[in-house]
PDB file of C-alpha atoms and ligand atoms in Angstrom:
ATOM      1  CA  UNK A   1      98.431  83.789 -46.753  1.00  0.00           C
ATOM      2  CA  UNK A   2     101.430  84.734 -44.667  1.00  0.00           C
ATOM      3  CA  UNK A   3     104.753  83.234 -43.660  1.00  0.00           C
ATOM      4  CA  UNK A   4     105.264  82.671 -39.952  1.00  0.00           C
ATOM      5  CA  UNK A   5     108.557  82.350 -38.058  1.00  0.00           C
ATOM      6  CA  UNK A   6     109.601  78.781 -37.234  1.00  0.00           C
ATOM      7  CA  UNK A   7     110.866  78.449 -33.651  1.00  0.00           C
ATOM      8  CA  UNK A   8     114.106  76.501 -33.166  1.00  0.00           C
ATOM      9  CA  UNK A   9     115.765  74.682 -30.277  1.00  0.00           C
ATOM     10  CA  UNK A  10     116.538  75.691 -27.622  1.00  0.00           C
ATOM     11  CA  UNK A  11     113.134  77.335 -27.058  1.00  0.00           C
ATOM     12  CA  UNK A  12     110.806  76.473 -24.138  1.00  0.00           C
ATOM     13  CA  UNK A  13     107.681  77.062 -26.265  1.00  0.00           C
ATOM     14  CA  UNK A  14     108.574  73.935 -28.299  1.00  0.00           C
ATOM     15  CA  UNK A  15     108.187  71.949 -25.043  1.00  0.00           C
ATOM     16  CA  UNK A  16     104.587  73.098 -24.422  1.00  0.00           C
ATOM     17  CA  UNK A  17     101.742  70.595 -24.679  1.00  0.00           C
ATOM     18  CA  UNK A  18      99.282  71.714 -27.358  1.00  0.00           C
ATOM     19  CA  UNK A  19      95.533  71.818 -26.654  1.00  0.00           C
ATOM     20  CA  UNK A  20      92.614  70.518 -28.690  1.00  0.00           C
ATOM     21  CA  UNK A  21      90.825  72.776 -31.177  1.00  0.00           C
ATOM     22  CA  UNK A  22      87.100  72.992 -30.266  1.00  0.00           C
ATOM     23  CA  UNK A  23      85.738  74.567 -33.453  1.00  0.00           C
ATOM     24  CA  UNK A  24      87.311  74.500 -36.915  1.00  0.00           C
ATOM     25  CA  UNK A  25      86.482  78.059 -37.982  1.00  0.00           C
ATOM     26  CA  UNK A  26      87.952  80.567 -40.441  1.00  0.00           C
ATOM     27  CA  UNK A  27      90.732  81.604 -37.989  1.00  0.00           C
ATOM     28  CA  UNK A  28      91.891  77.984 -37.708  1.00  0.00           C
ATOM     29  CA  UNK A  29      91.810  77.640 -41.514  1.00  0.00           C
ATOM     30  CA  UNK A  30      93.888  80.827 -41.900  1.00  0.00           C
ATOM     31  CA  UNK A  31      96.416  79.416 -39.421  1.00  0.00           C
ATOM     32  CA  UNK A  32      96.562  76.147 -41.422  1.00  0.00           C
ATOM     33  CA  UNK A  33      97.021  78.064 -44.704  1.00  0.00           C
ATOM     34  CA  UNK A  34      99.886  80.057 -43.134  1.00  0.00           C
ATOM     35  CA  UNK A  35     101.467  76.892 -41.732  1.00  0.00           C
ATOM     36  CA  UNK A  36     101.332  75.217 -45.149  1.00  0.00           C
ATOM     37  CA  UNK A  37     102.937  78.205 -46.861  1.00  0.00           C
ATOM     38  CA  UNK A  38     105.622  78.360 -44.141  1.00  0.00           C
ATOM     39  CA  UNK A  39     106.276  74.607 -44.518  1.00  0.00           C
ATOM     40  CA  UNK A  40     106.615  74.833 -48.327  1.00  0.00           C
ATOM     41  CA  UNK A  41     108.944  77.830 -48.035  1.00  0.00           C
ATOM     42  CA  UNK A  42     111.216  76.165 -45.448  1.00  0.00           C
ATOM     43  CA  UNK A  43     111.100  73.626 -47.215  1.00  0.00           C
ATOM     44  CA  UNK A  44     109.741  70.752 -45.123  1.00  0.00           C
ATOM     45  CA  UNK A  45     107.278  67.873 -45.400  1.00  0.00           C
ATOM     46  CA  UNK A  46     105.393  68.546 -42.166  1.00  0.00           C
ATOM     47  CA  UNK A  47     104.751  71.259 -39.591  1.00  0.00           C
ATOM     48  CA  UNK A  48     102.985  71.385 -36.230  1.00  0.00           C
ATOM     49  CA  UNK A  49     101.338  74.614 -35.021  1.00  0.00           C
ATOM     50  CA  UNK A  50     103.623  74.804 -31.962  1.00  0.00           C
ATOM     51  CA  UNK A  51     106.587  75.244 -34.358  1.00  0.00           C
ATOM     52  CA  UNK A  52     105.123  78.640 -35.273  1.00  0.00           C
ATOM     53  CA  UNK A  53     104.375  79.331 -31.593  1.00  0.00           C
ATOM     54  CA  UNK A  54     100.691  78.322 -31.523  1.00  0.00           C
ATOM     55  CA  UNK A  55      99.978  75.576 -28.931  1.00  0.00           C
ATOM     56  CA  UNK A  56      97.018  74.026 -30.771  1.00  0.00           C
ATOM     57  CA  UNK A  57      96.746  70.412 -31.941  1.00  0.00           C
ATOM     58  CA  UNK A  58      97.122  71.149 -35.663  1.00  0.00           C
ATOM     59  CA  UNK A  59      99.476  69.557 -38.206  1.00  0.00           C
ATOM     60  CA  UNK A  60     100.024  70.200 -41.915  1.00  0.00           C
ATOM     61  CA  UNK A  61     101.917  67.800 -44.163  1.00  0.00           C
ATOM     62  CA  UNK A  62     102.749  67.275 -47.835  1.00  0.00           C
ATOM     63  CA  UNK A  63     104.860  64.280 -48.808  1.00  0.00           C
ATOM     64  CA  UNK A  64     104.615  64.834 -52.583  1.00  0.00           C
ATOM     65  CA  UNK A  65     107.990  65.218 -54.246  1.00  0.00           C
ATOM     66  CA  UNK A  66     106.720  67.304 -57.136  1.00  0.00           C
ATOM     67  CA  UNK A  67     106.095  71.006 -56.461  1.00  0.00           C
ATOM     68  CA  UNK A  68     103.581  71.095 -59.340  1.00  0.00           C
ATOM     69  CA  UNK A  69     101.486  68.287 -57.861  1.00  0.00           C
ATOM     70  CA  UNK A  70     100.989  69.434 -54.319  1.00  0.00           C
ATOM     71  CA  UNK A  71      99.100  67.132 -51.963  1.00  0.00           C
ATOM     72  CA  UNK A  72      98.535  69.055 -48.723  1.00  0.00           C
ATOM     73  CA  UNK A  73      97.127  67.205 -45.717  1.00  0.00           C
ATOM     74  CA  UNK A  74      95.616  68.815 -42.623  1.00  0.00           C
ATOM     75  CA  UNK A  75      95.201  67.085 -39.263  1.00  0.00           C
ATOM     76  CA  UNK A  76      93.299  68.611 -36.333  1.00  0.00           C
ATOM     77  CA  UNK A  77      93.116  66.876 -32.906  1.00  0.00           C
ATOM     78  CA  UNK A  78      94.833  63.708 -34.237  1.00  0.00           C
ATOM     79  CA  UNK A  79      94.595  60.549 -32.114  1.00  0.00           C
ATOM     80  CA  UNK A  80      96.531  57.340 -32.763  1.00  0.00           C
ATOM     81  CA  UNK A  81      94.069  54.439 -32.556  1.00  0.00           C
ATOM     82  CA  UNK A  82      96.536  51.690 -33.494  1.00  0.00           C
ATOM     83  CA  UNK A  83     100.312  51.250 -33.827  1.00  0.00           C
ATOM     84  CA  UNK A  84     102.179  48.311 -35.406  1.00  0.00           C
ATOM     85  CA  UNK A  85     104.413  46.247 -33.118  1.00  0.00           C
ATOM     86  CA  UNK A  86     107.109  46.326 -35.774  1.00  0.00           C
ATOM     87  CA  UNK A  87     109.345  49.411 -36.023  1.00  0.00           C
ATOM     88  CA  UNK A  88     110.961  51.034 -39.034  1.00  0.00           C
ATOM     89  CA  UNK A  89     113.959  53.355 -39.067  1.00  0.00           C
ATOM     90  CA  UNK A  90     114.108  56.693 -40.871  1.00  0.00           C
ATOM     91  CA  UNK A  91     116.744  59.393 -41.016  1.00  0.00           C
ATOM     92  CA  UNK A  92     114.744  62.255 -39.450  1.00  0.00           C
ATOM     93  CA  UNK A  93     115.231  65.974 -39.523  1.00  0.00           C
ATOM     94  CA  UNK A  94     113.178  68.778 -38.002  1.00  0.00           C
ATOM     95  CA  UNK A  95     112.675  72.405 -39.004  1.00  0.00           C
ATOM     96  CA  UNK A  96     112.971  73.261 -35.282  1.00  0.00           C
ATOM     97  CA  UNK A  97     116.330  71.435 -35.075  1.00  0.00           C
ATOM     98  CA  UNK A  98     117.983  72.908 -38.175  1.00  0.00           C
ATOM     99  CA  UNK A  99     120.605  70.916 -40.092  1.00  0.00           C
ATOM    100  CA  UNK A 100     120.650  67.992 -37.661  1.00  0.00           C
ATOM    101  CA  UNK A 101     119.679  64.467 -38.718  1.00  0.00           C
ATOM    102  CA  UNK A 102     119.466  61.130 -36.922  1.00  0.00           C
ATOM    103  CA  UNK A 103     118.079  57.637 -37.478  1.00  0.00           C
ATOM    104  CA  UNK A 104     114.953  57.166 -35.342  1.00  0.00           C
ATOM    105  CA  UNK A 105     112.877  53.993 -34.794  1.00  0.00           C
ATOM    106  CA  UNK A 106     109.099  54.317 -34.730  1.00  0.00           C
ATOM    107  CA  UNK A 107     106.158  51.961 -35.315  1.00  0.00           C
ATOM    108  CA  UNK A 108     106.104  51.040 -39.021  1.00  0.00           C
ATOM    109  CA  UNK A 109     102.319  51.575 -39.405  1.00  0.00           C
ATOM    110  CA  UNK A 110      99.661  53.481 -37.509  1.00  0.00           C
ATOM    111  CA  UNK A 111      96.010  54.524 -37.773  1.00  0.00           C
ATOM    112  CA  UNK A 112      95.010  58.046 -36.804  1.00  0.00           C
ATOM    113  CA  UNK A 113      91.604  59.631 -36.230  1.00  0.00           C
ATOM    114  CA  UNK A 114      91.473  63.380 -36.838  1.00  0.00           C
ATOM    115  CA  UNK A 115      89.414  66.289 -38.146  1.00  0.00           C
ATOM    116  CA  UNK A 116      90.190  67.529 -41.651  1.00  0.00           C
ATOM    117  CA  UNK A 117      90.423  71.132 -42.992  1.00  0.00           C
ATOM    118  CA  UNK A 118      86.619  71.408 -42.839  1.00  0.00           C
ATOM    119  CA  UNK A 119      86.261  69.875 -39.367  1.00  0.00           C
ATOM    120  CA  UNK A 120      85.063  66.526 -40.737  1.00  0.00           C
ATOM    121  CA  UNK A 121      86.140  63.393 -38.816  1.00  0.00           C
ATOM    122  CA  UNK A 122      88.492  61.165 -40.842  1.00  0.00           C
ATOM    123  CA  UNK A 123      90.785  58.159 -40.378  1.00  0.00           C
ATOM    124  CA  UNK A 124      94.323  57.900 -41.756  1.00  0.00           C
ATOM    125  CA  UNK A 125      95.869  54.486 -42.380  1.00  0.00           C
ATOM    126  CA  UNK A 126      99.584  55.247 -42.546  1.00  0.00           C
ATOM    127  CA  UNK A 127     102.729  53.339 -43.491  1.00  0.00           C
ATOM    128  CA  UNK A 128     106.256  54.219 -44.552  1.00  0.00           C
ATOM    129  CA  UNK A 129     107.271  57.891 -44.505  1.00  0.00           C
ATOM    130  CA  UNK A 130     103.657  58.922 -43.873  1.00  0.00           C
ATOM    131  CA  UNK A 131     103.563  56.880 -40.641  1.00  0.00           C
ATOM    132  CA  UNK A 132     106.942  58.273 -39.556  1.00  0.00           C
ATOM    133  CA  UNK A 133     106.024  61.856 -40.349  1.00  0.00           C
ATOM    134  CA  UNK A 134     102.610  61.863 -38.616  1.00  0.00           C
ATOM    135  CA  UNK A 135     104.231  60.370 -35.492  1.00  0.00           C
ATOM    136  CA  UNK A 136     107.037  62.985 -35.620  1.00  0.00           C
ATOM    137  CA  UNK A 137     104.405  65.741 -35.894  1.00  0.00           C
ATOM    138  CA  UNK A 138     102.226  64.271 -33.135  1.00  0.00           C
ATOM    139  CA  UNK A 139     105.289  64.272 -30.847  1.00  0.00           C
ATOM    140  CA  UNK A 140     105.474  68.063 -31.361  1.00  0.00           C
ATOM    141  CA  UNK A 141     101.935  68.311 -29.917  1.00  0.00           C
ATOM    142  CA  UNK A 142     103.333  66.768 -26.694  1.00  0.00           C
ATOM    143  CA  UNK A 143     106.448  68.973 -26.677  1.00  0.00           C
ATOM    144  CA  UNK A 144     108.667  66.094 -27.828  1.00  0.00           C
ATOM    145  CA  UNK A 145     111.452  66.485 -30.423  1.00  0.00           C
ATOM    146  CA  UNK A 146     113.268  63.651 -32.238  1.00  0.00           C
ATOM    147  CA  UNK A 147     116.511  64.511 -30.414  1.00  0.00           C
ATOM    148  CA  UNK A 148     114.784  63.386 -27.188  1.00  0.00           C
ATOM    149  CA  UNK A 149     115.197  59.789 -28.445  1.00  0.00           C
ATOM    150  CA  UNK A 150     118.985  60.119 -28.782  1.00  0.00           C
ATOM    151  CA  UNK A 151     121.577  59.406 -26.089  1.00  0.00           C
ATOM    152  CA  UNK A 152     122.113  62.197 -23.558  1.00  0.00           C
ATOM    153  CA  UNK A 153     125.522  62.881 -25.115  1.00  0.00           C
ATOM    154  CA  UNK A 154     124.268  63.154 -28.715  1.00  0.00           C
ATOM    155  CA  UNK A 155     121.314  65.299 -27.637  1.00  0.00           C
ATOM    156  CA  UNK A 156     123.463  67.685 -25.588  1.00  0.00           C
ATOM    157  CA  UNK A 157     125.969  68.028 -28.438  1.00  0.00           C
ATOM    158  CA  UNK A 158     123.164  69.016 -30.825  1.00  0.00           C
ATOM    159  CA  UNK A 159     121.624  71.529 -28.371  1.00  0.00           C
ATOM    160  CA  UNK A 160     125.071  73.030 -27.719  1.00  0.00           C
ATOM    161  CA  UNK A 161     125.635  73.453 -31.471  1.00  0.00           C
ATOM    162  CA  UNK A 162     122.205  75.060 -31.980  1.00  0.00           C
ATOM    163  CA  UNK A 163     122.700  77.451 -29.014  1.00  0.00           C
ATOM    164  CA  UNK A 164     126.050  78.508 -30.451  1.00  0.00           C
ATOM    165  CA  UNK A 165     124.498  79.130 -33.893  1.00  0.00           C
ATOM    166  CA  UNK A 166     121.715  81.219 -32.341  1.00  0.00           C
ATOM    167  CA  UNK A 167     124.202  83.315 -30.335  1.00  0.00           C
ATOM    168  CA  UNK A 168     126.399  83.929 -33.405  1.00  0.00           C
ATOM    169  CA  UNK A 169     123.389  85.040 -35.440  1.00  0.00           C
ATOM    170  CA  UNK A 170     122.349  87.510 -32.716  1.00  0.00           C
ATOM    171  CA  UNK A 171     125.918  88.851 -32.484  1.00  0.00           C
ATOM    172  CA  UNK A 172     125.984  89.411 -36.254  1.00  0.00           C
ATOM    173  CA  UNK A 173     122.818  91.513 -36.065  1.00  0.00           C
ATOM    174  CA  UNK A 174     124.177  93.537 -33.091  1.00  0.00           C
ATOM    175  CA  UNK A 175     127.526  94.224 -34.869  1.00  0.00           C
TER     176      UNK A 175
HETATM  177  O1  LIG B   1     110.747  68.318 -43.182  1.00  0.00           O
HETATM  178  C1  LIG B   1     110.798  67.371 -42.388  1.00  0.00           C
HETATM  179  N1  LIG B   1     111.328  66.184 -42.783  1.00  0.00           N
HETATM  180  C2  LIG B   1     111.243  65.020 -42.041  1.00  0.00           C
HETATM  181  C3  LIG B   1     112.048  63.947 -42.418  1.00  0.00           C
HETATM  182  C4  LIG B   1     111.986  62.752 -41.735  1.00  0.00           C
HETATM  183  C5  LIG B   1     111.129  62.620 -40.659  1.00  0.00           C
HETATM  184  C6  LIG B   1     110.347  63.687 -40.263  1.00  0.00           C
HETATM  185  C7  LIG B   1     110.395  64.872 -40.950  1.00  0.00           C
HETATM  186  S1  LIG B   1     109.368  66.189 -40.458  1.00  0.00           S
HETATM  187  C8  LIG B   1     110.310  67.555 -41.006  1.00  0.00           C
HETATM  188  C9  LIG B   1     109.560  68.853 -40.810  1.00  0.00           C
HETATM  189  C10 LIG B   1     109.306  69.063 -39.337  1.00  0.00           C
HETATM  190  O2  LIG B   1     110.119  69.450 -38.562  1.00  0.00           O
HETATM  191  N2  LIG B   1     108.109  68.780 -38.897  1.00  0.00           N
HETATM  192  O3  LIG B   1     107.822  68.913 -37.591  1.00  0.00           O
HETATM  193 NI1  LIG B   2     109.692  68.572 -36.543  1.00  0.00          NI
END
């Protein structure tokens, strides 16, 4: 397994629309293993392939609190088949929007069809943080970030901050 670099805003690649996986083969499984390791190291509770620069419809997640009882989940070509009318609000963060958090409303429950690690078709019935997280990750597959739901002012302030951080980091390496 290998760690991969997580792309951060502003980066045009994060805005790409990811494409379906046609065959779940060894290469796809290696990518998923790398994504999981990268997510654990970050640390985060979810990661979409586009966040490591691969525009494929692949998501890894692990919502377990305990490092000793890992519960990895793999979603390939996920499709939402049902969303609740009722919303819930969560304070969201994103590994591609480092150190920024905001309350976001999303449907409280959803059902998702997907292929698992072995390419088997499965259905997820999600509520709570699981529902929020899978919807956050599925947004990544469309090139959408949680900051896109904020006011223009809040979003531009966050992007400005992140651009400044990136520039300062580059300068430090140059000097
Ligand atoms: O680690 C993460 N935490 C999180 C918290 C609330 C809602 C969504 C998330 S996903 C995020 C990791 C990430 O950026 N996945 O794309
Ligand atoms: Ni994210």
